[in-house]
Coordinates of C-alpha atoms in Angstrom, one line a residue:
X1 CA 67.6 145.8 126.4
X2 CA 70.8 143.9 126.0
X3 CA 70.8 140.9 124.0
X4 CA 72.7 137.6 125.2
X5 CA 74.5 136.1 122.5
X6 CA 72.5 133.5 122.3
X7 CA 69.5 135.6 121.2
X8 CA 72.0 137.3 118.9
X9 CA 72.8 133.3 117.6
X10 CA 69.0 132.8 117.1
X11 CA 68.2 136.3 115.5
X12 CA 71.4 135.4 112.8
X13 CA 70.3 131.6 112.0
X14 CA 66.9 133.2 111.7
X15 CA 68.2 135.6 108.8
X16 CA 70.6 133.1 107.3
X17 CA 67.0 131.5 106.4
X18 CA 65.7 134.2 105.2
X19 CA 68.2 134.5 102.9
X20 CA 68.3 131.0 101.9
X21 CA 65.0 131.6 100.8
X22 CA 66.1 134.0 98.3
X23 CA 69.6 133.1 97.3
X24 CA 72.2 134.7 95.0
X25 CA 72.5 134.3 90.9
X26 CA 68.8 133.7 90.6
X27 CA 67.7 135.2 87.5
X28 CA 63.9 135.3 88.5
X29 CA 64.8 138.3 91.1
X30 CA 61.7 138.7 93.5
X31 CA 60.1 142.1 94.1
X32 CA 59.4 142.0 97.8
X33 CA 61.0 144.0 101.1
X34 CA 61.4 141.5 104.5
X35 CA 58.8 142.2 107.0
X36 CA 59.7 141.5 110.4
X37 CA 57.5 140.9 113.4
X38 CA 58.3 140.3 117.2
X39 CA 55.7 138.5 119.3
X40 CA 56.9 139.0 122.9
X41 CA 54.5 137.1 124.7
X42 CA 55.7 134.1 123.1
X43 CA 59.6 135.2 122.0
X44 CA 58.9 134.6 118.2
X45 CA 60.2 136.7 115.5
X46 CA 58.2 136.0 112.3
X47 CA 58.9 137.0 108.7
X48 CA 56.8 137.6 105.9
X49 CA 57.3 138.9 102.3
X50 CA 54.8 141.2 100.4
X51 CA 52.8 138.4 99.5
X52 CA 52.5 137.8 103.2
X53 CA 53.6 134.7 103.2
X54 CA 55.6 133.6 106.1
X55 CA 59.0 132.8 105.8
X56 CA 61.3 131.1 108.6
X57 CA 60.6 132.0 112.0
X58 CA 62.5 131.5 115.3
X59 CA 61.8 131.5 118.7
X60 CA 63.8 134.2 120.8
X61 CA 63.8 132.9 124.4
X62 CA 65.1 136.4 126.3
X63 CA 61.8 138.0 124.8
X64 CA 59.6 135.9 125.9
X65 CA 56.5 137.0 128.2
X66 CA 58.1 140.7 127.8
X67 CA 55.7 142.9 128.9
X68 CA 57.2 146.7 127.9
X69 CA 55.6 148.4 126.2
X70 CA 58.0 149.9 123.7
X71 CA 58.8 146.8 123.5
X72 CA 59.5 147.0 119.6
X73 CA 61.5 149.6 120.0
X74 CA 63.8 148.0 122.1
X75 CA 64.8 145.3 120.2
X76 CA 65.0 147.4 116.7
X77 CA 68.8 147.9 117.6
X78 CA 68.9 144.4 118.2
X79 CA 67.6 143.4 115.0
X80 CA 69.6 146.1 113.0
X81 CA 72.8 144.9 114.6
X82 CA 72.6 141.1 113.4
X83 CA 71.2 142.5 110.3
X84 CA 74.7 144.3 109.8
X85 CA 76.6 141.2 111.0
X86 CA 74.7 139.3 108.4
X87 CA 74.9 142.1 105.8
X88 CA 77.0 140.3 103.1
X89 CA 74.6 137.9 102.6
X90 CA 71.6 140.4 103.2
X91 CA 72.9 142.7 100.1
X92 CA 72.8 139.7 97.5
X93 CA 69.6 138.4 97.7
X94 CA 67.9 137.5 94.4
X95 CA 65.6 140.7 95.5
X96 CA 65.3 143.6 93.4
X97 CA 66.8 146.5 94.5
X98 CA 65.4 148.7 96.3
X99 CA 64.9 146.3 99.3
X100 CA 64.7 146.7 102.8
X101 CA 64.0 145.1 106.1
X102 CA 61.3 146.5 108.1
X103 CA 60.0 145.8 111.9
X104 CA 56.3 145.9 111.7
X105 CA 53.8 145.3 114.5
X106 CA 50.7 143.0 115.6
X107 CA 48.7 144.9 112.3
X108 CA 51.6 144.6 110.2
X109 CA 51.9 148.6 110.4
X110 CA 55.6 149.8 109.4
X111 CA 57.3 150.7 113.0
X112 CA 60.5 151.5 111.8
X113 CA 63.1 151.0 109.0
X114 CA 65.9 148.4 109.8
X115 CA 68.0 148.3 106.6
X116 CA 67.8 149.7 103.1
X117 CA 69.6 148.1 99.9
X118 CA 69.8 150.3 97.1
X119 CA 72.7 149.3 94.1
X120 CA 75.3 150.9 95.7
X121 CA 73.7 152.6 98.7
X122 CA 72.6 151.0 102.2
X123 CA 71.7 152.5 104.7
X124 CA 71.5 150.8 108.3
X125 CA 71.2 153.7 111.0
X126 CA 67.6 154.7 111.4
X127 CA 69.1 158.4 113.2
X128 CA 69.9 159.6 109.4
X129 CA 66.4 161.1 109.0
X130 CA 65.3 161.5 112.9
X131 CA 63.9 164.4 113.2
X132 CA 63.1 164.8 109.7
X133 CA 59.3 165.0 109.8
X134 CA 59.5 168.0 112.8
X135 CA 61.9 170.3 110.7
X136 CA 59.6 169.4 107.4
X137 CA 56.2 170.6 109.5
X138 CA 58.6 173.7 110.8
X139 CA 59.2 174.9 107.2
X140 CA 55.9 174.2 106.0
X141 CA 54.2 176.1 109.2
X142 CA 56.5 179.3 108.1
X143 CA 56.3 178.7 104.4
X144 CA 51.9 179.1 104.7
X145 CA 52.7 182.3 108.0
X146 CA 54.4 184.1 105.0

């Protein structure tokens, strides 16, 4: 799926928001991750903290009444790239650290890492660990053979 920019214009006002919500020099630093949530029969993307309470939302016209399946995966790349366009504000949130952004479905179950902030690490490309969980069931199949 390619995104128009205005859906790219929508997804950054929609983080901008966010981040108001939690903005930089606060001393009362908030221990929570950013959960977000794409509706596609009616375009919204929603946000909630761990206390799950919603935070600004926005309507994304191109997703609405999408009907694909992988729908959520599709629009992961989408959401990590105005995530990185938006990343200097992102990494100063009055969050603490660790803290990431995470695409979640309908049951609020994790679908997949967008963005990580850690101190000095951040990590935006979800590819860094693909494949991960196949080689650790590999090992562990041949480390109980032996």
């Amino acid at each position: 799926m390619k995104a128009t920019p205005q859906t790219i214009q929508q997804i950054e006002r929609a983080l901008r928001k966010i981040a108001a919500k939690y903005p930089q020099g606060r001393e009362d630093l908030s221990l929570t991750d950013i959960h977000l949530q794409v509706k596609p029969d009616s375009g919204e993307l929603l946000a909630f903290n761990y206390d799950d309470e919603e935070l600004p939302r926005c309507v994304v016209e191109q997703w609405m009444d999408e009907q694909d399946e992988d729908f959520c995966e599709k629009v992961a790349p989408i959401l990590r790239l105005c995530i990185q366009n938006q990343k200097e504000t992102l990494e100063t949130l009055s969050i603490l650290k660790p803290y990431s952004f995470v695409l979640v479905d309908e049951d609020k179950e994790t679908v997949c890492d967008l963005y990580l902030v850690d101190d000095d690490t951040v990590i935006l490309d979800h590819e860094l660990l693909e494949g991960l969980e196949e080689e650790l069931d590999d090992f562990l199949k041949k480390l109980l053979a032996e």
